[in-house]
Short mmCIF file of C-alpha atoms in Angstrom, two decimals:
data_model
loop_
_atom_site.label_atom_id
_atom_site.label_comp_id
_atom_site.label_asym_id
_atom_site.label_seq_id
_atom_site.Cartn_x
_atom_site.Cartn_y
_atom_site.Cartn_z
CA MET A 15 92.13 148.66 152.26
CA ALA A 16 91.04 151.37 150.09
CA ASP A 17 92.79 152.60 146.97
CA SER A 18 93.19 155.85 148.81
CA GLY A 19 95.13 154.17 151.78
CA PRO A 20 93.33 153.71 154.20
CA MET A 21 92.88 150.20 155.56
CA LEU A 22 89.31 148.64 156.29
CA GLY A 23 90.30 145.66 158.58
CA HIS A 24 90.45 141.85 157.61
CA VAL A 25 88.91 138.65 156.76
CA SER A 26 90.24 135.13 157.13
CA LEU A 27 89.06 132.14 155.86
CA GLU A 28 89.89 128.56 158.84
CA VAL A 29 89.11 124.71 157.29
CA ILE A 30 88.34 122.54 160.35
CA PRO A 31 88.42 118.79 158.81
CA ARG A 32 85.22 116.60 160.93
CA SER A 33 85.04 113.11 160.28
CA ASP A 34 81.33 112.96 158.39
CA GLY A 35 82.85 116.13 156.35
CA ARG A 36 84.24 119.43 156.75
CA ASP A 37 83.42 122.95 158.19
CA LEU A 38 84.64 126.64 156.40
CA ILE A 39 85.10 129.20 158.95
CA GLU A 40 85.34 132.57 157.63
CA SER A 41 85.88 136.16 160.10
CA GLN A 42 85.99 139.30 159.39
CA SER A 43 86.41 142.32 161.29
CA ILE A 44 86.34 146.14 160.25
CA TYR A 45 87.69 148.86 161.57
CA LEU A 46 85.06 152.20 161.54
CA ARG A 47 84.36 155.40 162.32
CA GLU A 48 81.76 158.34 161.46
CA SER A 49 81.78 162.40 162.34
CA GLY A 50 81.60 162.84 165.95
CA GLY A 51 80.65 159.59 166.53
CA LEU A 52 83.35 156.70 168.56
CA PRO A 53 85.02 153.50 166.58
CA HIS A 54 83.82 150.94 166.71
CA ARG A 55 84.31 147.64 164.86
CA ALA A 56 81.70 145.42 163.13
CA ARG A 57 82.47 141.36 162.94
CA THR A 58 80.87 139.03 161.03
CA ARG A 59 81.72 135.32 161.71
CA THR A 60 80.19 132.64 159.03
CA VAL A 61 80.49 128.89 159.42
CA VAL A 62 79.38 126.57 156.53
CA ARG A 63 79.17 122.76 157.43
CA GLU A 64 79.73 120.24 154.79
CA ASN A 65 79.56 116.28 154.02
CA ASN A 66 82.27 114.27 152.76
CA GLU A 67 81.02 114.68 149.07
CA GLY A 68 81.73 118.40 149.34
CA GLN A 69 77.51 119.57 149.56
CA ALA A 70 76.46 122.54 151.90
CA LEU A 71 74.00 120.83 155.14
CA SER A 72 73.99 124.16 156.67
CA ILE A 73 74.81 128.43 157.15
CA GLU A 74 75.15 130.25 160.28
CA SER A 75 76.32 133.54 160.43
CA THR A 76 76.83 135.64 163.97
CA SER A 77 77.09 139.76 162.99
CA THR A 78 78.05 141.61 165.86
CA MET A 79 77.82 146.09 165.56
CA GLY A 80 78.47 147.38 168.76
CA ARG A 81 76.41 146.11 171.62
CA PHE A 82 73.81 144.62 168.08
CA ARG A 83 74.03 141.45 167.59
CA THR A 84 72.18 139.08 164.49
CA ARG A 85 72.12 135.42 163.67
CA THR A 86 71.39 134.03 160.88
CA ARG A 87 70.72 130.06 160.17
CA ALA A 88 70.54 128.05 156.71
CA ARG A 89 69.48 124.38 156.73
CA ILE A 90 69.51 122.72 153.47
CA SER A 91 67.68 119.70 153.21
CA GLY A 92 67.27 118.84 148.72
CA ALA A 93 65.30 121.90 147.20
CA ARG A 94 64.59 123.55 149.72
CA VAL A 95 66.75 126.40 152.62
CA GLU A 96 65.00 127.22 155.53
CA VAL A 97 66.08 130.50 156.99
CA GLU A 98 66.23 131.85 160.33
CA ARG A 99 66.99 135.51 161.08
CA GLU A 100 67.65 136.46 164.76
CA THR A 101 67.72 140.12 166.34
CA PRO A 102 67.11 141.21 169.39
CA SER A 103 63.90 142.53 167.90
CA GLY A 104 62.81 139.22 167.20
CA GLN A 105 62.72 136.40 164.64
CA THR A 106 61.62 135.45 161.14
CA ARG A 107 61.38 132.91 159.60
CA GLU A 108 61.48 132.27 155.60
CA THR A 109 61.97 129.46 152.82
CA ILE A 110 63.90 129.14 149.41
CA ILE A 111 63.26 127.03 146.72
CA LEU A 112 66.52 126.40 144.80
CA PRO A 113 66.51 125.71 141.49
CA ASP A 114 68.10 122.78 139.77
CA ASN A 115 72.39 123.08 139.59
CA VAL A 116 72.58 125.99 142.57
CA ARG A 117 76.76 125.86 144.50
CA PHE A 118 77.51 126.99 147.39
CA ASP A 119 81.36 128.15 147.18
CA ASP A 120 81.01 131.61 145.06
CA GLY A 121 82.64 129.52 141.88
CA ASP A 122 85.66 128.54 143.86
CA GLY A 123 84.83 124.78 142.83
CA LEU A 124 84.88 125.64 138.88
CA VAL A 125 87.62 128.23 139.27
CA GLN A 126 90.11 125.81 140.62
CA ASN A 127 89.83 123.32 137.45
CA TRP A 128 89.54 126.74 135.07
CA THR A 129 91.65 126.87 131.84
CA PRO A 130 90.82 130.91 130.29
CA GLU A 131 92.55 129.76 126.81
CA ALA A 132 89.81 127.01 126.72
CA LEU A 133 86.64 128.39 128.27
CA THR A 134 86.75 132.59 128.80
CA ARG A 135 83.46 132.72 130.18
CA LEU A 136 81.93 131.10 133.81
CA GLU A 137 78.76 130.90 134.55
CA PHE A 138 76.27 129.43 137.07
CA LEU A 139 73.71 130.17 140.63
CA ASN A 140 75.45 130.55 144.01
CA PHE A 141 73.38 130.30 146.99
CA ASP A 142 75.46 134.05 148.70
CA SER A 143 75.99 133.17 152.28
CA ASP A 144 75.70 136.66 153.16
CA THR A 145 72.54 137.73 151.27
CA MET A 146 70.78 134.02 152.00
CA ALA A 147 69.46 134.38 148.56
CA VAL A 148 70.10 132.70 145.07
CA GLU A 149 72.25 134.99 142.99
CA ARG A 150 74.04 134.49 139.38
CA ILE A 151 77.54 134.71 138.51
CA VAL A 152 78.98 135.50 135.96
CA ILE A 153 83.22 135.69 135.52
CA GLU A 154 85.16 136.82 132.55
CA ALA A 155 88.62 136.30 131.90
CA GLN A 156 90.35 139.52 130.54
CA GLY A 157 93.00 137.69 128.54
CA ALA A 158 95.47 134.95 129.31
CA PRO A 159 97.57 133.61 132.30
CA ASN A 160 100.91 135.03 132.01
CA GLU A 161 103.93 133.01 132.91
CA ALA A 162 103.53 132.91 136.73
CA GLY A 163 99.79 131.56 135.73
CA ARG A 164 98.32 134.61 136.61
CA PHE A 165 95.16 136.59 134.95
CA SER A 166 92.41 139.09 135.75
CA ALA A 167 88.82 138.32 135.62
CA LEU A 168 85.48 140.58 135.95
CA ARG A 169 82.37 138.99 138.27
CA TRP A 170 79.39 139.66 137.82
CA ARG A 171 76.34 139.36 140.18
CA TYR A 172 72.73 139.43 138.99
CA ASP A 173 69.56 138.75 141.23
CA GLY A 174 67.21 138.37 138.65
CA GLY A 175 68.00 140.10 135.70
CA GLN A 176 69.54 143.36 137.75
CA LEU A 177 72.86 143.85 137.91
CA ARG A 178 74.08 143.77 141.55
CA GLY A 179 77.73 144.08 141.48
CA VAL A 180 80.93 144.00 139.88
CA ALA A 181 84.49 143.20 140.94
CA ARG A 182 87.73 142.64 139.56
CA LEU A 183 89.47 139.10 139.94
CA VAL A 184 92.80 138.35 139.92
CA LEU A 185 93.53 134.85 139.62
CA GLU A 186 96.73 132.50 140.18
CA HIS A 187 96.36 128.42 139.86
CA GLY A 188 92.70 128.15 140.44
CA ARG A 189 93.29 130.77 143.38
CA VAL A 190 91.39 133.82 143.40
CA VAL A 191 94.68 135.86 145.04
CA GLU A 192 93.23 139.81 144.68
CA VAL A 193 89.64 140.81 144.77
CA ALA A 194 88.91 145.15 144.23
CA GLN A 195 85.46 146.07 144.58
CA PRO A 196 84.47 149.61 143.88
CA MET A 197 82.07 151.93 146.08
CA PHE A 198 80.99 154.60 144.91
CA GLY A 199 84.15 156.37 144.52
CA GLU A 200 86.04 154.46 145.76
CA THR A 201 88.15 150.86 145.40
CA PHE A 202 88.70 148.06 148.04
CA ARG A 203 91.10 145.83 147.49
CA THR A 204 91.28 142.26 149.91
CA ARG A 205 94.70 140.62 149.20
CA LEU A 206 96.12 137.51 150.68
CA SER A 207 98.61 138.27 153.18
CA ASP A 208 100.48 136.64 156.39
CA ARG A 209 98.07 136.87 159.73
CA ALA A 210 100.69 139.90 160.77
CA THR A 211 100.35 141.65 158.22
CA ALA A 212 96.41 141.64 157.77
CA GLN A 213 95.63 142.26 161.37
CA ARG A 214 98.04 145.38 162.25
CA ALA A 215 96.74 147.54 163.98
CA HIS A 216 95.09 150.81 161.75
CA PRO A 217 93.23 153.95 162.33
CA PRO A 218 89.08 153.82 162.01
CA TYR A 219 87.98 154.03 158.13
CA GLN A 220 85.50 157.00 157.86
CA VAL A 221 83.00 155.85 155.49
CA ILE A 222 80.89 159.11 154.78
CA PRO A 223 83.73 161.72 153.70
CA ASN A 224 85.72 158.84 151.47
CA MET A 225 82.39 158.31 149.33
CA ALA A 226 81.30 160.88 148.92
CA GLN A 227 81.23 162.14 145.15
CA ARG A 228 81.85 165.86 144.34
CA SER A 229 79.86 167.52 142.17
CA PRO A 230 81.35 169.83 139.73
CA TYR A 231 78.97 172.31 139.56
CA ARG A 232 76.86 173.43 142.36
CA ILE A 233 72.96 173.07 142.29
CA SER A 234 70.55 175.99 143.98
CA ALA A 235 67.32 174.88 145.94
CA GLU A 236 65.36 176.43 143.05
CA ALA A 237 67.08 173.92 140.42
CA ARG A 238 66.45 171.41 142.71
CA ARG A 239 63.05 171.71 143.25
CA GLY A 240 62.35 171.68 139.20
CA HIS A 241 63.53 169.13 136.03
CA LEU A 242 67.78 168.46 135.66
CA ARG A 243 69.29 166.13 133.46
CA PHE A 244 72.09 164.60 134.40
CA ARG A 245 74.84 162.71 131.85
CA TYR A 246 76.92 159.89 132.88
CA GLU A 247 79.32 158.26 131.17
CA PHE A 248 79.87 154.16 131.76
CA ARG A 249 83.02 153.65 132.72
CA GLU A 250 85.17 151.53 131.35
CA GLY A 251 82.51 150.24 128.56
CA VAL A 252 80.63 148.98 131.69
CA GLY A 253 76.61 149.38 130.63
CA PHE A 254 74.14 148.56 132.60
CA PRO A 255 70.29 149.65 132.86
CA LEU A 256 69.00 151.94 135.55
CA PRO A 257 65.70 151.67 137.16
CA GLN A 258 62.98 154.29 136.35
CA THR A 259 60.31 155.79 138.88
CA GLY A 260 58.00 158.24 138.64
CA GLU A 261 60.00 160.98 138.92
CA GLN A 262 63.17 159.74 136.60
CA ARG A 263 63.43 159.18 133.33
CA VAL A 264 66.51 157.16 131.84
CA ARG A 265 67.52 156.97 128.41
CA VAL A 266 70.78 154.62 127.31
CA GLU A 267 72.90 155.29 124.15
CA ASN A 268 75.99 155.41 123.24
CA GLY A 269 77.90 154.36 125.78
CA SER A 270 76.10 157.13 127.69
CA ALA A 271 73.17 157.65 130.04
CA THR A 272 70.96 160.29 130.11
CA LEU A 273 68.58 161.09 133.57
CA ASP A 274 65.70 163.16 132.97
CA ILE A 275 64.63 163.78 137.41
CA CYS A 276 61.09 166.35 138.12
CA GLU A 277 58.01 165.51 139.15
CA GLY A 278 55.88 163.11 137.19
CA CYS A 279 59.23 162.73 134.45
CA GLY A 280 59.14 159.03 134.47
CA PRO A 281 57.08 156.05 133.85
CA GLY A 282 57.14 154.96 137.48
CA LEU A 283 57.66 151.07 138.29
CA GLY A 284 55.48 148.49 137.27
CA ALA A 285 51.06 148.92 138.08
CA ASP A 286 50.50 145.75 137.37
CA GLY A 287 48.76 142.98 140.09
CA ALA A 288 51.77 140.73 140.71
CA THR A 289 53.83 143.75 141.39
CA LEU A 290 52.03 145.70 143.20
CA ALA A 291 51.36 142.58 145.58
CA ASP A 292 55.05 141.89 145.58
CA ALA A 293 55.14 145.13 146.47
CA SER A 294 52.76 145.19 149.41
CA ARG A 295 54.16 141.79 151.05
CA SER A 296 56.08 141.48 154.39
CA THR A 297 59.76 140.65 154.35
CA ALA A 298 62.63 139.90 156.38
CA TRP A 299 63.64 143.58 156.42
CA LEU A 300 60.25 144.99 156.00
CA GLN A 301 57.71 143.82 158.70
CA SER A 302 55.04 144.64 157.98
CA ASP A 303 52.24 142.28 159.55
CA HIS A 304 53.86 142.65 162.90
CA PRO A 305 51.84 143.27 165.49
CA ARG A 306 54.17 146.93 166.70
CA LEU A 307 53.95 148.24 162.54
CA ARG A 308 50.05 147.69 161.89
CA ALA A 309 49.33 148.93 165.18
CA MET A 310 51.59 152.21 164.11
CA ALA A 311 49.73 152.04 160.24
CA ALA A 312 46.62 151.13 161.52
CA ALA A 313 44.54 154.36 162.54
CA ILE A 314 46.45 156.12 159.61
CA ARG A 315 45.14 153.66 156.99
CA GLU A 316 41.28 154.26 157.74
CA TYR A 317 41.69 157.97 157.50
CA ASP A 318 39.60 159.61 154.77
CA VAL A 319 42.53 160.88 152.93
CA SER A 320 44.85 160.09 149.63
CA ASP A 321 47.11 157.21 149.62
CA ALA A 322 49.51 160.25 149.07
CA ARG A 323 48.28 162.05 152.15
CA LYS A 324 48.54 159.16 154.08
CA MET A 325 52.32 158.16 153.39
CA GLU A 326 52.81 161.53 154.82
CA LEU A 327 51.25 161.49 157.93
CA LEU A 328 52.99 157.95 157.72
CA LEU A 329 56.39 159.70 157.82
CA GLU A 330 55.10 162.16 160.11
CA ARG A 331 54.56 159.23 162.53
CA ALA A 332 57.85 157.35 161.82
CA ILE A 333 60.44 160.80 163.00
CA PRO A 334 60.38 160.17 166.68
CA TYR A 335 61.57 156.48 165.75
CA LEU A 336 64.91 158.30 163.98
CA GLU A 337 66.01 160.65 166.90
CA ALA A 338 69.42 159.58 167.31
CA ALA A 339 71.67 159.76 163.49
CA ASP A 340 73.77 156.03 163.76
CA PHE A 341 75.57 155.24 160.32
CA ASN A 342 76.76 151.91 161.81
CA GLY A 343 75.33 149.13 160.16
CA HIS A 344 72.03 147.99 158.44
CA TYR A 345 68.99 147.12 160.25
CA SER A 346 65.34 146.49 159.57
CA ALA A 347 62.10 148.40 160.02
CA LEU A 348 61.16 146.52 163.58
CA ASP A 349 65.52 146.63 164.68
CA THR A 350 65.10 150.39 164.23
CA LEU A 351 61.84 150.79 166.10
CA ASP A 352 63.34 149.37 169.10
CA ARG A 353 67.42 151.14 168.27
CA ARG A 354 64.86 154.62 167.72
CA ALA A 355 68.00 155.53 165.55
CA GLY A 356 69.59 155.13 162.05
CA ASP A 357 70.78 156.91 159.16
CA CYS A 358 68.90 156.97 155.52
CA THR A 359 68.38 153.38 154.91
CA GLU A 360 66.42 152.87 158.61
CA ALA A 361 64.32 155.83 157.65
CA ALA A 362 63.33 153.89 153.74
CA VAL A 363 63.16 150.75 155.52
CA LEU A 364 60.94 152.31 158.62
CA LEU A 365 58.56 154.39 156.07
CA ALA A 366 58.37 151.22 153.54
CA ALA A 367 57.01 149.21 156.05
CA LEU A 368 55.17 151.40 157.31
CA GLY A 369 53.30 151.96 153.98
CA ARG A 370 53.09 148.48 153.67
CA ALA A 371 51.16 148.28 156.51
CA ALA A 372 48.50 150.43 156.06
CA GLY A 373 47.91 148.92 152.57
CA ILE A 374 50.21 151.03 150.49
CA PRO A 375 52.71 149.19 148.40
CA THR A 376 56.32 150.25 148.73
CA ARG A 377 59.42 149.65 147.63
CA VAL A 378 63.35 151.35 149.06
CA ALA A 379 65.33 152.98 146.24
CA SER A 380 69.02 153.23 146.78
CA GLY A 381 72.00 155.88 144.82
CA VAL A 382 72.55 159.79 145.78
CA SER A 383 71.23 162.61 146.45
CA TYR A 384 73.03 165.82 146.13
CA SER A 385 74.17 167.99 148.85
CA ARG A 386 75.31 171.72 148.84
CA GLU A 387 75.40 172.21 152.73
CA SER A 388 78.71 170.85 154.25
CA TYR A 389 77.85 166.85 155.44
CA HIS A 390 80.65 165.37 157.24
CA GLY A 391 82.63 167.59 156.35
CA VAL A 392 82.02 167.07 152.74
CA SER A 393 79.45 170.02 150.98
CA ASN A 394 78.68 170.22 147.21
CA ALA A 395 78.71 166.28 146.88
CA PHE A 396 76.45 163.94 145.60
CA ILE A 397 75.96 161.61 148.81
CA PRO A 398 74.84 157.94 149.24
CA HIS A 399 72.13 158.14 149.65
CA SER A 400 68.10 155.55 150.22
CA TRP A 401 64.01 157.07 150.15
CA THR A 402 61.64 155.14 149.64
CA LEU A 403 58.87 154.94 147.14
CA ALA A 404 55.09 154.24 147.63
CA TYR A 405 52.98 153.62 144.91
CA VAL A 406 49.65 156.24 146.17
CA ASP A 407 46.90 157.82 144.08
CA GLY A 408 47.42 155.63 140.71
CA ALA A 409 51.05 156.80 140.55
CA TRP A 410 54.69 155.69 141.85
CA ARG A 411 55.98 158.70 144.24
CA SER A 412 58.67 159.28 146.87
CA PHE A 413 59.00 160.24 149.91
CA ASP A 414 61.76 160.69 151.96
CA LEU A 415 62.25 160.27 155.87
CA SER A 416 65.50 161.07 156.10
CA LEU A 417 65.41 164.95 154.62
CA ARG A 418 61.75 165.48 154.92
CA GLU A 419 61.73 166.01 150.89
CA PHE A 420 62.33 164.84 147.60
CA ASP A 421 63.96 166.82 145.36
CA SER A 422 65.49 166.37 141.57
CA ALA A 423 68.77 165.54 142.91
CA HIS A 424 67.83 162.35 143.80
CA ILE A 425 69.88 159.99 141.84
CA ALA A 426 68.28 156.35 142.01
CA LEU A 427 70.47 153.37 140.92
CA THR A 428 68.82 150.11 142.54
CA ILE A 429 65.16 149.44 143.63
CA GLY A 430 64.71 146.62 146.56
CA ASP A 431 62.86 145.62 149.46
CA GLY A 432 65.11 147.28 152.00
CA ASP A 433 67.70 144.49 151.64
CA PRO A 434 71.62 144.78 152.23
CA SER A 435 71.91 143.56 148.70
CA SER A 436 69.92 146.01 146.87
CA ILE A 437 71.53 149.06 149.02
CA ALA A 438 75.13 147.95 148.56
CA ALA A 439 74.43 147.49 145.24
CA ALA A 440 73.87 150.93 144.40
CA GLY A 441 76.83 151.98 145.89
CA GLN A 442 78.83 149.42 143.27
CA LEU A 443 76.65 150.47 140.04
CA ALA A 444 77.75 154.70 141.17
CA SER A 445 81.46 153.77 140.83
CA LEU A 446 81.08 152.69 137.21
CA LEU A 447 79.01 156.35 136.47
CA ARG A 448 80.95 159.01 135.52
CA LEU A 449 78.87 162.20 135.49
CA ASP A 450 79.54 164.38 132.54
CA SER A 451 76.90 167.03 132.66
CA ILE A 452 74.33 168.65 134.84
CA ALA A 453 70.90 170.49 132.87
CA GLU A 454 68.50 172.86 134.24
CA VAL A 455 65.54 171.97 132.19
CA ARG A 456 63.01 174.93 131.65
CA ARG A 457 60.34 175.97 129.50
CA ARG A 458 60.47 178.60 127.40
CA ASP A 459 57.60 180.47 129.36
CA ASP A 460 59.85 180.15 132.83
#
């Protein structure tokens, strides 16, 4: 449930013994509604099969959002994981090579025997069953246990060197009894409960109105077309690096971050061969090698125009595939073509995939953007948002299919490949920042 009061849903864990091991079955149900839409339930069921030694053999996860259903299977064999994702638009497969000593239990086995007085910090690699990827987790105790054996800890999740999430845990006698997860301006708590309490009826949770962050100032359209400077304070002393794009320059010092945003303000992402090659590959979310996406981009790819102009033409080409606004769930580029609906995340993913299909390296930026007008009943606020970065004509530049144009009130918090983890991470990192000031920067002759 949210700290502001509303309940979102429930999650349960069932352990089924087998003669050769056991199945761990986690079921989750979230009840949501957006302005003007019907309420719906997002359901996920994940089954982890273990052998008698507690080693994970396979993971199968099924998610249902309305009539849209996805299934992901992972088969673990030695140092390899074969992952197969299936949606109504088709299947994708990938092989993940596991590092040594990777865990599959989120560290539960370590926490059961953890004595924070002797060891204040746990650090390990974990294969996350939600993202089907390896992450690095750090858990730090925040003091010694009390008389009841209860203490709190901070859990940090990293994708390589990039912070992807922070949560506050409450532990008691080797069990996690509460998880507090920040998300934009809200904190969501998962607590141990009995079945009747967890499954009691409750109204649907409205995501965008509750996650919008009010701006202390109104920002004019003229100012958004110029140079804006944002100063953020890191909450609770939790600092982390912020991305620099072609428009966003970042300076971090003394527990604060200053962001200058304007056309050409930032250094951009890397432009070396390895970085551009990685930003050009087809992925499970950006299926740029699929015949449908390649066909959509084929003609534009051959035009004798600049790459920036090609991205503008691809943006126009993609508009009809987002004819219906849908704020529920997150879908790949190929799924978006089939559904012909989505929000800013689907727009960013689709345009990024089309860019790659046209031979243009792309990434997906996630963070917040400013809305002066009313949006889902909220105005003068920073709203969760995603857009596309493209390497065009020798530089990285932002393109926004959802809003049709990019301005200086877009604040990037994560850069990814349209995967749910990098997009969700932006919401968590936003909760660790407090906006201190906004300034319009002008030259003296202006």
